[in-house]
Short mmCIF file of N, CA and C in Angstrom, two decimals:
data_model
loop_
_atom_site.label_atom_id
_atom_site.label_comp_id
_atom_site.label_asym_id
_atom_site.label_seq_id
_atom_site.Cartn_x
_atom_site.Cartn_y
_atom_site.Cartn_z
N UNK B 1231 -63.92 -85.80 -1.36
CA UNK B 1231 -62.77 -85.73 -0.52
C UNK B 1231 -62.97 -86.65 0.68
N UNK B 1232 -62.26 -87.54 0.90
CA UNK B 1232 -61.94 -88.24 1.93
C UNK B 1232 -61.39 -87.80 3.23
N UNK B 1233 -62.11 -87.86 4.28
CA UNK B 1233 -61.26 -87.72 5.75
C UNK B 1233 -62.05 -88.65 6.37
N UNK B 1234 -60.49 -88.69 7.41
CA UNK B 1234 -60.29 -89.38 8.53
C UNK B 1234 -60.06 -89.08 10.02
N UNK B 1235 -60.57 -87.54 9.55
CA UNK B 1235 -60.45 -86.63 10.74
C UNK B 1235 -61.01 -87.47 12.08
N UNK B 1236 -60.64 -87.41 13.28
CA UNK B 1236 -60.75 -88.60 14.74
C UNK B 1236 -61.17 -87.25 15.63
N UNK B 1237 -61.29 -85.82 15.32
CA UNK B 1237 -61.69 -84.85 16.69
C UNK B 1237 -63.15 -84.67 16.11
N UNK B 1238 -64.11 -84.07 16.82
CA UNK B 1238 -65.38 -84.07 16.90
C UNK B 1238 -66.05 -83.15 16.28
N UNK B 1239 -66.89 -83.69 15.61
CA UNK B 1239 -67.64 -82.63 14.43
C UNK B 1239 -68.70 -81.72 14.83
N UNK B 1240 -68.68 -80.43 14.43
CA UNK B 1240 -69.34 -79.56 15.09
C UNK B 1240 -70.56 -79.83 14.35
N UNK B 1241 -71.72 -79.10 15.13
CA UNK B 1241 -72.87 -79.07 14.25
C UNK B 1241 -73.14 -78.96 13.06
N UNK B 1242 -72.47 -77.76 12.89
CA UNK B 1242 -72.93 -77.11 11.14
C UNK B 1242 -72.28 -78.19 10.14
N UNK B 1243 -71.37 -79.02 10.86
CA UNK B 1243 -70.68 -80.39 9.92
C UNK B 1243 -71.52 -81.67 9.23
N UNK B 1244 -72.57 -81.69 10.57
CA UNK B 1244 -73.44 -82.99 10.35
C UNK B 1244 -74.13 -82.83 9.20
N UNK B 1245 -74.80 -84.06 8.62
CA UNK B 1245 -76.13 -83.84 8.14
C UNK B 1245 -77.27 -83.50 8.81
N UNK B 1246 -78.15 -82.46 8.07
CA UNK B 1246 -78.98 -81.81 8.50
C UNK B 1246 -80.40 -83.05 9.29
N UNK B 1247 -80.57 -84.23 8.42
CA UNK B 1247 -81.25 -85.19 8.88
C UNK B 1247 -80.93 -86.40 8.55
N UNK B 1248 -81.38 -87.63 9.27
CA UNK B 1248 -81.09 -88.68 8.88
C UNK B 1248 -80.99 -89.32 7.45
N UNK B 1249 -82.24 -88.72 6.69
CA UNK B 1249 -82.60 -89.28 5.50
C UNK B 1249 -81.20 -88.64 4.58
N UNK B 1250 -80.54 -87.28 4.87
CA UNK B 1250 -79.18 -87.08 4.07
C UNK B 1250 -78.32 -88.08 4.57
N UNK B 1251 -78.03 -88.75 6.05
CA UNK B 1251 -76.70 -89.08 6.10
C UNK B 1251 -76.07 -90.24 5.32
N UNK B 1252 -76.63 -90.75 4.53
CA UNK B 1252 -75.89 -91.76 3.69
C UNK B 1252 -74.90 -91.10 2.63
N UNK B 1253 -75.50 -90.38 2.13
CA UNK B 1253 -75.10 -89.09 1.36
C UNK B 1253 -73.83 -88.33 1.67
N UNK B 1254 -74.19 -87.69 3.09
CA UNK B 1254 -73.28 -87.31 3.80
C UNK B 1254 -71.75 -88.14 3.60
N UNK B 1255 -72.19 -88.97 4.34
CA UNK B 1255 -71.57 -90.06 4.56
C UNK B 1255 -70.32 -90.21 3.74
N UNK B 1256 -71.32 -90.55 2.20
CA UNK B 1256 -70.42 -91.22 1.04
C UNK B 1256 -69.62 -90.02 0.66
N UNK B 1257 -69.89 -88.36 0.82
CA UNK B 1257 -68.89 -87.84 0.58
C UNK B 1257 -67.66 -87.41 1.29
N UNK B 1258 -68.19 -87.87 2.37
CA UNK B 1258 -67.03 -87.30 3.60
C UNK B 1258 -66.18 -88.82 3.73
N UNK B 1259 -66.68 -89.86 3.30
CA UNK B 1259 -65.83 -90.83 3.64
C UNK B 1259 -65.40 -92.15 2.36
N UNK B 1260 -66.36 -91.51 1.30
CA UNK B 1260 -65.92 -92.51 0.02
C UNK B 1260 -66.07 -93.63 0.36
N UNK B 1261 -64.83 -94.30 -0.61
CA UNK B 1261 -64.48 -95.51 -0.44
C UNK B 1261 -64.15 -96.51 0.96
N UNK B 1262 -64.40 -95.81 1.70
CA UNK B 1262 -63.72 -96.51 3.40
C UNK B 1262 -64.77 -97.32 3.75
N UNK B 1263 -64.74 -98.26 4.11
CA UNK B 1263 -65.55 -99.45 4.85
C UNK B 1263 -66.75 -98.63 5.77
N UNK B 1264 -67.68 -99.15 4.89
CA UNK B 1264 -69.04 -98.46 6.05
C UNK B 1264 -69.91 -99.89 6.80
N UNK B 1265 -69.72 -100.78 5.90
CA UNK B 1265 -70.39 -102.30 6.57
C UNK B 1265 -69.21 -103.23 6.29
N UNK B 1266 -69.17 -103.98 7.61
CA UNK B 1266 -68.39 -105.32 7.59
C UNK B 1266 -69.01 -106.20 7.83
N UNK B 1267 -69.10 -107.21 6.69
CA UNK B 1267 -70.47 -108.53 7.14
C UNK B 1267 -69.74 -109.93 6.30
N UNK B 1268 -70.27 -110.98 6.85
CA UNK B 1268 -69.92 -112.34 6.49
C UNK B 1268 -71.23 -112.63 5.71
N UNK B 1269 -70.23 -113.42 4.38
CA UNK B 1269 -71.26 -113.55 3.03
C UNK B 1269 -70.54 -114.61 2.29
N UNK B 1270 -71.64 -115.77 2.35
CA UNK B 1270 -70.65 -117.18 1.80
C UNK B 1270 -69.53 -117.77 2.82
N UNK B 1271 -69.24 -117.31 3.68
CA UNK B 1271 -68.50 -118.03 4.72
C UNK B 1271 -67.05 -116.49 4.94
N UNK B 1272 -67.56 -115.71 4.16
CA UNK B 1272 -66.01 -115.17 3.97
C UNK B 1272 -66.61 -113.29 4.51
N UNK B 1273 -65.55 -112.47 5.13
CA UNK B 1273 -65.80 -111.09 5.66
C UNK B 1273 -65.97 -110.66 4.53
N UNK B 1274 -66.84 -109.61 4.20
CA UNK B 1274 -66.30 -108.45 2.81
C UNK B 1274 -66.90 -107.16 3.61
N UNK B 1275 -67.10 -105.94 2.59
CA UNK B 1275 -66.94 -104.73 2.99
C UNK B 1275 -67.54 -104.09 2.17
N UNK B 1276 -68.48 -103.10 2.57
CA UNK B 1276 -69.09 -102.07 1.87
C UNK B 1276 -69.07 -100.82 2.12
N UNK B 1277 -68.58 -99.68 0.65
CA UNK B 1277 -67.89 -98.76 1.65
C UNK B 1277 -69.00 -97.97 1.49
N UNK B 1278 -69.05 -96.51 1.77
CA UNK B 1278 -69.68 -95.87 1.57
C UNK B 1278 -70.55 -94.83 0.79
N UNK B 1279 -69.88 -94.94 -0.34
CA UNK B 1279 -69.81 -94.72 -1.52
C UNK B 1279 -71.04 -95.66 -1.82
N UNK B 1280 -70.78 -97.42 -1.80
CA UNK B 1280 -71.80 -98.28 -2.00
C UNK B 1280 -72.97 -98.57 -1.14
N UNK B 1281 -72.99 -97.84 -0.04
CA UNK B 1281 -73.73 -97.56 0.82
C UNK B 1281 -75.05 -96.63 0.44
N UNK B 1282 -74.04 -95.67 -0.02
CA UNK B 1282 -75.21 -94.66 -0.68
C UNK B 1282 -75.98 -94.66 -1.78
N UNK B 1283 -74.93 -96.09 -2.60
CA UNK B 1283 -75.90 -96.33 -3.82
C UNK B 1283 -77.03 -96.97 -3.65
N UNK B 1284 -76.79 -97.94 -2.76
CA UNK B 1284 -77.91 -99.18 -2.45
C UNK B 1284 -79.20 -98.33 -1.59
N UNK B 1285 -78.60 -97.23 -0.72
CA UNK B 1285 -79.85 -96.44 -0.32
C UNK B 1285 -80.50 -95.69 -1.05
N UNK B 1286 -80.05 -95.28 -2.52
CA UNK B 1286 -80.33 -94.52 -3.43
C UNK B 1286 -81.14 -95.31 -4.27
N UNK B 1287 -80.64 -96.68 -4.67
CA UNK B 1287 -81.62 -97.83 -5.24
C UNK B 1287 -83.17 -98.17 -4.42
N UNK B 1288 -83.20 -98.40 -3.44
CA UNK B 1288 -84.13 -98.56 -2.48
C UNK B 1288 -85.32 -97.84 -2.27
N UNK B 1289 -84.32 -96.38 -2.19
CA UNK B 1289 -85.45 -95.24 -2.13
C UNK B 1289 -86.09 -95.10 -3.67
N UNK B 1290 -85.46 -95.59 -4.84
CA UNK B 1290 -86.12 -95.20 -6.30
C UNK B 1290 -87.03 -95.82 -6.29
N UNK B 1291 -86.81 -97.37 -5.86
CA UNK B 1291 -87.55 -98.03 -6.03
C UNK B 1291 -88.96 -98.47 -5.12
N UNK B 1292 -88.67 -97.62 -3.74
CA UNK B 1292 -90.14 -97.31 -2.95
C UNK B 1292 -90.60 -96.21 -3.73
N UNK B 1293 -90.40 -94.90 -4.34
CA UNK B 1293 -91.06 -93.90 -4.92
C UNK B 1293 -91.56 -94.63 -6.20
N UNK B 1294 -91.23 -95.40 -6.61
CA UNK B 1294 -91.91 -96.08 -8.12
C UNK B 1294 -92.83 -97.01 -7.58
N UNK B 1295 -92.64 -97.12 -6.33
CA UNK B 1295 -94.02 -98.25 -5.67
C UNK B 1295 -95.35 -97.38 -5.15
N UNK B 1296 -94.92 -95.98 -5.34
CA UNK B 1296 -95.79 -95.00 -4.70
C UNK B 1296 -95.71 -94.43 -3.78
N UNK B 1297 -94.66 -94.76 -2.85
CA UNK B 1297 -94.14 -94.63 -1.39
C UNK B 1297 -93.93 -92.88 -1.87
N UNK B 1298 -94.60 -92.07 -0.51
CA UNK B 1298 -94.46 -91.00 -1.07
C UNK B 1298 -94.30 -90.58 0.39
N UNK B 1299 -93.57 -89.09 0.74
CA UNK B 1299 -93.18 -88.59 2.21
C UNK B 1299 -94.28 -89.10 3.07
N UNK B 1300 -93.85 -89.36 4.69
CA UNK B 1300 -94.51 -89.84 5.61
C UNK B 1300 -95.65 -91.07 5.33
N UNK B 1301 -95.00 -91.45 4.40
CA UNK B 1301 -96.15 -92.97 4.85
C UNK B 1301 -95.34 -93.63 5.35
N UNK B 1302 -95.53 -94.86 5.60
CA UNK B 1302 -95.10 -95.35 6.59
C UNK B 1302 -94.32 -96.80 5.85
N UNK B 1303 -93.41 -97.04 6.21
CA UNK B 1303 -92.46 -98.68 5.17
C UNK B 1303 -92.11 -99.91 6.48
N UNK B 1304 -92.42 -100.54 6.63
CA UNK B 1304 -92.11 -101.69 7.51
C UNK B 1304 -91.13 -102.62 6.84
N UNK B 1305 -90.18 -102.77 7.90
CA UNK B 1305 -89.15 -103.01 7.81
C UNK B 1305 -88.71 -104.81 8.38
N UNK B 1306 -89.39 -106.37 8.04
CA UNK B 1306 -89.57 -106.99 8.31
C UNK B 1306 -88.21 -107.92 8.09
N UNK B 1307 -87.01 -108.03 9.08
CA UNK B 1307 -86.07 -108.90 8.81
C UNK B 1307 -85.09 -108.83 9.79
N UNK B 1308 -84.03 -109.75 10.00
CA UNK B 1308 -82.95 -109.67 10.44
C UNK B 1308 -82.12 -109.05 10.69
N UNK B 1309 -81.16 -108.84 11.51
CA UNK B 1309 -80.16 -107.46 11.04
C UNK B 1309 -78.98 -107.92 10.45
N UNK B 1310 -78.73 -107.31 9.01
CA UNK B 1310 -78.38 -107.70 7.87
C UNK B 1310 -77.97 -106.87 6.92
N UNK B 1311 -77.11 -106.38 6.07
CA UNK B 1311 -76.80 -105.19 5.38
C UNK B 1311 -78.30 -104.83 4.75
N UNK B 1312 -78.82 -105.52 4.02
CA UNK B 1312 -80.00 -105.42 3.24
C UNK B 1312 -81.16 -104.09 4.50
N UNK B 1313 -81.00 -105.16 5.62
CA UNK B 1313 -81.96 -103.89 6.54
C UNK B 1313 -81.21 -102.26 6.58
N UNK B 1314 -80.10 -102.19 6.84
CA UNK B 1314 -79.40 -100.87 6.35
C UNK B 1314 -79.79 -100.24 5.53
N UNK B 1315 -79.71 -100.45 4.24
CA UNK B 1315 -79.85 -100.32 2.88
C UNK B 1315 -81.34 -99.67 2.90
N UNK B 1316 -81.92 -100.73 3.55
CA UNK B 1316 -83.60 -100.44 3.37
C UNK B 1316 -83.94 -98.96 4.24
N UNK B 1317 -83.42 -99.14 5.32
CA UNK B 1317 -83.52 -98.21 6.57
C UNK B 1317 -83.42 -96.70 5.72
N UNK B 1318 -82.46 -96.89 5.15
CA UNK B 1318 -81.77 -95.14 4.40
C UNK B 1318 -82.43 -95.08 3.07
N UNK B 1319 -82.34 -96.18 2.59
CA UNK B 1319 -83.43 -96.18 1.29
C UNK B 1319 -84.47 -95.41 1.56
N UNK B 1320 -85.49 -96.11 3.01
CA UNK B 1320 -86.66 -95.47 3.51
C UNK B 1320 -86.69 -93.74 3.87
N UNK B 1321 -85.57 -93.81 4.36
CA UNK B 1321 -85.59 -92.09 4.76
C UNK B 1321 -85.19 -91.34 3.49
N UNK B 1322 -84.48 -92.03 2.57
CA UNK B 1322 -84.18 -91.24 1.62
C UNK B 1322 -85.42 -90.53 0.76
N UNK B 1323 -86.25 -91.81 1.03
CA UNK B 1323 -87.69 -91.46 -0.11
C UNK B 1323 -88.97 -90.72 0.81
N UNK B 1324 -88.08 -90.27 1.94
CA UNK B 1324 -88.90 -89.47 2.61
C UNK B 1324 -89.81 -90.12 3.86
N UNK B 1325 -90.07 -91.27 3.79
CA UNK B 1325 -90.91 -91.94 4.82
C UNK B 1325 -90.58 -92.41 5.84
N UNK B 1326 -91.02 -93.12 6.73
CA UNK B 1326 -91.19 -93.37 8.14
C UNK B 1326 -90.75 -94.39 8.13
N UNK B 1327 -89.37 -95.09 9.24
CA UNK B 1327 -89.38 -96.70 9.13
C UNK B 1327 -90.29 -97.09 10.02
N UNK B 1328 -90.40 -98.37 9.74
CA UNK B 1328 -91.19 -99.36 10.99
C UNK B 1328 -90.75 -100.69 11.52
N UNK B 1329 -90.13 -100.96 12.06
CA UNK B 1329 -89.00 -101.97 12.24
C UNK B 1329 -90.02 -103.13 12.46
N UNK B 1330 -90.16 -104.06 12.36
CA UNK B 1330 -90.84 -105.66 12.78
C UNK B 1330 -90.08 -106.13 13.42
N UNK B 1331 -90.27 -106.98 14.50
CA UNK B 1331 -89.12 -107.91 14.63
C UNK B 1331 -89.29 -109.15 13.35
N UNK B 1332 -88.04 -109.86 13.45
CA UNK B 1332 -88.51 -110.98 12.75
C UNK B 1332 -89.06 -112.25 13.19
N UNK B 1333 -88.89 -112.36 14.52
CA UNK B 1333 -89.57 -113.52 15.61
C UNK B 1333 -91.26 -113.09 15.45
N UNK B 1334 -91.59 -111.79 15.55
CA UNK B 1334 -92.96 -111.24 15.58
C UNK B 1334 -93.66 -112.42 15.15
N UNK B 1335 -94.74 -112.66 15.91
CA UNK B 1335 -96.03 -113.53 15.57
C UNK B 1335 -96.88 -113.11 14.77
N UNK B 1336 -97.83 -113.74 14.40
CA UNK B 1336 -98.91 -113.09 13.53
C UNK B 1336 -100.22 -111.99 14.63
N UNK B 1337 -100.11 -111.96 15.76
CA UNK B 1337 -100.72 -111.13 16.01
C UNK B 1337 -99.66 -109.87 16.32
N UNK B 1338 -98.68 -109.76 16.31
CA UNK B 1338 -97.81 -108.43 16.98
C UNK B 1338 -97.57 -108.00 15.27
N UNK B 1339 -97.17 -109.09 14.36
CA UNK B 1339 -97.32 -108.38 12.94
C UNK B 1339 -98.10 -107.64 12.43
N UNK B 1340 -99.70 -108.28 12.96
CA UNK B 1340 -100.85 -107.39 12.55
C UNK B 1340 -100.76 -105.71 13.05
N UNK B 1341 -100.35 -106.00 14.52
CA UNK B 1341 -100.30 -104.73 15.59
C UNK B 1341 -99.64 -103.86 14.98
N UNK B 1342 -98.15 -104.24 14.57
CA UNK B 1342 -97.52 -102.88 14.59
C UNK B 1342 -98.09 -102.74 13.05
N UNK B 1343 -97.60 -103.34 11.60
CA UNK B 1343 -98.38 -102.92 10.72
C UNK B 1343 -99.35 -102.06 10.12
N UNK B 1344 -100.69 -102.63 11.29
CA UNK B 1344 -102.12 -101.71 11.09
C UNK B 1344 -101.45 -100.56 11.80
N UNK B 1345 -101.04 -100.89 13.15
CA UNK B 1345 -101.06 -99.32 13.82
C UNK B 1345 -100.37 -98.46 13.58
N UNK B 1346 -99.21 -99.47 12.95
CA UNK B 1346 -98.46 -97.48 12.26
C UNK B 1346 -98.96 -96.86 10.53
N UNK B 1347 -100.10 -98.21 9.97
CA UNK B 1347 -100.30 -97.34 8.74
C UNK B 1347 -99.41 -97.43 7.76
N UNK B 1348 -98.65 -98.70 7.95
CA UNK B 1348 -97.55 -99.13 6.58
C UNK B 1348 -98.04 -99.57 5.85
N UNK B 1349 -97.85 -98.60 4.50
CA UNK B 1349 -98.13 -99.29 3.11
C UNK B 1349 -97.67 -100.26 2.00
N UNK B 1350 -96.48 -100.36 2.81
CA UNK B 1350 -95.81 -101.61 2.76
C UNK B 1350 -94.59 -102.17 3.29
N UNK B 1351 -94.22 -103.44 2.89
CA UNK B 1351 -93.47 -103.94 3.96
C UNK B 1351 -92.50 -104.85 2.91
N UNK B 1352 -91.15 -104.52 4.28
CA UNK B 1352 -89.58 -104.80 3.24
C UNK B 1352 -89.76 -106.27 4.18
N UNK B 1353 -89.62 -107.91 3.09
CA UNK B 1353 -89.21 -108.69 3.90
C UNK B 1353 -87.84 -109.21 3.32
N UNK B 1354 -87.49 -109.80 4.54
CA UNK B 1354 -86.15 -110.68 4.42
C UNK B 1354 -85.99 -111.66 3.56
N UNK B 1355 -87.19 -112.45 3.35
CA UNK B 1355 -87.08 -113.75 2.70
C UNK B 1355 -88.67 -113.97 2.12
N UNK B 1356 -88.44 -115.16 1.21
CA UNK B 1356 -89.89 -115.67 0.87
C UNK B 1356 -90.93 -116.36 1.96
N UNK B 1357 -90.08 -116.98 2.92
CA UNK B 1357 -91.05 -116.98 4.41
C UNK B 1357 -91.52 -116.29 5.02
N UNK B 1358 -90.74 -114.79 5.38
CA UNK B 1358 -91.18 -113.74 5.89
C UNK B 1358 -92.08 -112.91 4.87
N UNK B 1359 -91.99 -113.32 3.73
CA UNK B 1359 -93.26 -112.78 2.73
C UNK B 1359 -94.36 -112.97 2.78
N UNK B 1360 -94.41 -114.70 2.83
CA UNK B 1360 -95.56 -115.50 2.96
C UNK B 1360 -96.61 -115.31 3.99
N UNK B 1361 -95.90 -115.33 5.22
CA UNK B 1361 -96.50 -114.96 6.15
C UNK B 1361 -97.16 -113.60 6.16
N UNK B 1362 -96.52 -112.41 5.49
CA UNK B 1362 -97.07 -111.41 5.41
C UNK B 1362 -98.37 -111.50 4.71
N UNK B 1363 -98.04 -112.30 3.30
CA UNK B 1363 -99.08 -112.50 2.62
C UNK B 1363 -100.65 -113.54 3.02
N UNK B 1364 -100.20 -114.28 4.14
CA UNK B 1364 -101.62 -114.86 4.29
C UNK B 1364 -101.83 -114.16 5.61
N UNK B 1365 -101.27 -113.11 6.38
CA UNK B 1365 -102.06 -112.19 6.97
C UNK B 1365 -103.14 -111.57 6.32
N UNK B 1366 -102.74 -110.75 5.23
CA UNK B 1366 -103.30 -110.21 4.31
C UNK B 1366 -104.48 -110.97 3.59
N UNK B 1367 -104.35 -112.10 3.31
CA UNK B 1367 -105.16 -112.78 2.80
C UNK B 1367 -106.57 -113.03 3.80
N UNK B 1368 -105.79 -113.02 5.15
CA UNK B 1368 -106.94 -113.00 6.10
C UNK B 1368 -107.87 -111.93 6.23
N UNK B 1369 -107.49 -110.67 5.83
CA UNK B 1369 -107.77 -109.68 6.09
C UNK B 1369 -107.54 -108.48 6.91
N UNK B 1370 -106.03 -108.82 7.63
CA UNK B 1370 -105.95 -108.52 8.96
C UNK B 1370 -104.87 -107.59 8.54
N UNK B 1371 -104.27 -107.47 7.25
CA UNK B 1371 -103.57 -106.13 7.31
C UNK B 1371 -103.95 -105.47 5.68
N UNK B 1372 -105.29 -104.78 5.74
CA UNK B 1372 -105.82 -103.99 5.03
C UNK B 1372 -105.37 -102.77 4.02
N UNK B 1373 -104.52 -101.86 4.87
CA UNK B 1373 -103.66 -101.06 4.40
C UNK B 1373 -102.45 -101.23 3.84
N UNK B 1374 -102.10 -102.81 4.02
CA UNK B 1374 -100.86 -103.07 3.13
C UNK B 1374 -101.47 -103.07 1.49
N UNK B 1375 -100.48 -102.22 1.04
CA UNK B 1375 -100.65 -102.20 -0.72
C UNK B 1375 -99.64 -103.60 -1.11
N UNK B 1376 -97.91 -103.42 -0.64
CA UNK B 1376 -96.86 -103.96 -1.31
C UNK B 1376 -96.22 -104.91 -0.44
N UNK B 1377 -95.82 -106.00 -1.16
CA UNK B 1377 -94.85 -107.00 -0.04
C UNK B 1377 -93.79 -106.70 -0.78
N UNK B 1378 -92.47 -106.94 -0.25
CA UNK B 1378 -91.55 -106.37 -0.75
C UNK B 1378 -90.62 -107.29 -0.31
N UNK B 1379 -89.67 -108.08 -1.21
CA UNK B 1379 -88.34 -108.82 -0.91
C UNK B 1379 -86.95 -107.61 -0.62
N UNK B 1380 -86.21 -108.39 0.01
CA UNK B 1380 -85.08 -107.38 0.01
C UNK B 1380 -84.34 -108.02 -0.66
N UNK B 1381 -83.92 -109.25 -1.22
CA UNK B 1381 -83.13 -109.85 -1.54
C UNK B 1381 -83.76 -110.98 -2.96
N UNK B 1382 -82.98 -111.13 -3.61
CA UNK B 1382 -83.53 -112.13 -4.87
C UNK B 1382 -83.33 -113.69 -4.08
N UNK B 1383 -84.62 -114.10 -4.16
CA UNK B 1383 -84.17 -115.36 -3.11
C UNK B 1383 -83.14 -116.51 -4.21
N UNK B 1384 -82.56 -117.16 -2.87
CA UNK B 1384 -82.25 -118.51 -3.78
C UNK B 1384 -82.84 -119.62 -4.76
N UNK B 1385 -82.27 -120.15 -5.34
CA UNK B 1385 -83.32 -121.05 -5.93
C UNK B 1385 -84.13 -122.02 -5.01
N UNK B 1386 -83.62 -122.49 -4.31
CA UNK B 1386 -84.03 -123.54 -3.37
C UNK B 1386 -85.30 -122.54 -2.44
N UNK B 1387 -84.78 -121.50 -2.02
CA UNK B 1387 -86.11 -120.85 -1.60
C UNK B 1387 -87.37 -120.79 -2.32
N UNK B 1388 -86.84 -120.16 -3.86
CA UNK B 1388 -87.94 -120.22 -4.60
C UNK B 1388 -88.82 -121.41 -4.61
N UNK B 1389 -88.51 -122.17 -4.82
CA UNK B 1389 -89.17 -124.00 -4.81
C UNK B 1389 -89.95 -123.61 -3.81
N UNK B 1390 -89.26 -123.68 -2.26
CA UNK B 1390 -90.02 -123.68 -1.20
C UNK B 1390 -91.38 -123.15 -1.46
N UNK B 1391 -91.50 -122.00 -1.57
CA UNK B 1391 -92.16 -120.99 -1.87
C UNK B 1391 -93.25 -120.73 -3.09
N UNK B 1392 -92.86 -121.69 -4.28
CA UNK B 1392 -93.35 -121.44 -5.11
C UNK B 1392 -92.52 -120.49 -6.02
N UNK B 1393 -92.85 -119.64 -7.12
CA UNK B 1393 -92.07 -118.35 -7.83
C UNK B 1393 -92.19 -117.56 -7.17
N UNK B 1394 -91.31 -117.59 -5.92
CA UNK B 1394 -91.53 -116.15 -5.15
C UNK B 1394 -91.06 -114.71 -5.93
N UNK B 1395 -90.10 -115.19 -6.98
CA UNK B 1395 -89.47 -113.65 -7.62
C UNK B 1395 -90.81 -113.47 -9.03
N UNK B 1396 -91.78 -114.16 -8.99
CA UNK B 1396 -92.67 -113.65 -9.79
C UNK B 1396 -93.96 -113.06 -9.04
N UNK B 1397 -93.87 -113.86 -7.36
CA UNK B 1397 -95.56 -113.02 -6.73
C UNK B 1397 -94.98 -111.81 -5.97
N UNK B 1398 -93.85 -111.49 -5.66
CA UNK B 1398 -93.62 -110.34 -4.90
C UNK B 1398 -92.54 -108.76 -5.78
N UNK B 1399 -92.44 -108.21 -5.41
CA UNK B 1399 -91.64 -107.01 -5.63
C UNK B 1399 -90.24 -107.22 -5.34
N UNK B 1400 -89.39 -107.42 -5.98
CA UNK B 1400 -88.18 -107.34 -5.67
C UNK B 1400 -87.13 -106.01 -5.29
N UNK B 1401 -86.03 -105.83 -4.17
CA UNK B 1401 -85.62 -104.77 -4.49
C UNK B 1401 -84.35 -105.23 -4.08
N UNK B 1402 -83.74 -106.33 -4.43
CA UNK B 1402 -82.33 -106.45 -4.46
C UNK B 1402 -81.97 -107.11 -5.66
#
């Protein structure tokens, strides 16, 4: 059922926690525009309904990576539907986000990483992978198990990069 109710929702209305409200969400509001974003030059819309799928995809696919309650998922990208997606994905599968910036250097990457104990990390792109990955290579983020794309890169990325959709985890 759809509403559009505009007066203020009492407690017992909400979702109980974050990791339901996508859920929530998609039943109290369906089909209605939950993201408005520019893609290819042009606005489109994602309602909520598709909101909840893509957080529902996300989260399957951190629990099939092992991601299990309270570990910890770093969240390495832009703000971008894909980070959404990931954000509720993450709570859906029970765990902790960890936001990166995406400017982050290689020493503030190491920082937050090691110090919150993420077992792995959502990136934006095959650059923001890479970099993850020759941290790692250095030794400097130990506890990472998974690098994680959010997005199937372009071809032209791939090149850049090498087969990035064959060395990393995909989850778009």
């Amino acid at each position: 059922m759809q509403q559009t109710r505009k007066d203020p929702l009492t407690a017992a209305e909400l979702p109980a926690t974050l990791a339901l409200l996508a859920e929530w969400a998609a039943d109290r509001y369906g089909d209605l525009p939950a993201l408005r974003f520019r893609r290819d030059g042009a606005w489109t819309e994602l309602s909520y309904v598709g909101l909840r799928d893509r957080a529902r995809q996300v989260g399957r696919a951190l629990l099939a990576l092992g991601v299990r309650p309270g570990d910890r998922v770093a969240i390495l990208a832009e703000t971008r539907p894909e980070w959404t997606h990931a954000h509720f994905g993450t709570l859906a599968a029970g765990a902790v986000v960890v936001p990166v910036y995406p400017t982050a250097g290689d020493e503030e990457v190491t920082w937050v990483v090691t110090d919150s104990g993420a077992t792995v990390i959502l990136c934006e792109d095959p650059l923001q992978a890479a970099k993850v990955e020759r941290l790692r290579g250095e030794g400097r983020l130990k506890g990472l198990r998974e690098v994680v794309l959010l997005t199937v890169p372009e071809p032209a990325d791939s090149a850049a990069e090498g087969d990035a959709a064959g060395r990393w985890t995909l989850l778009g």
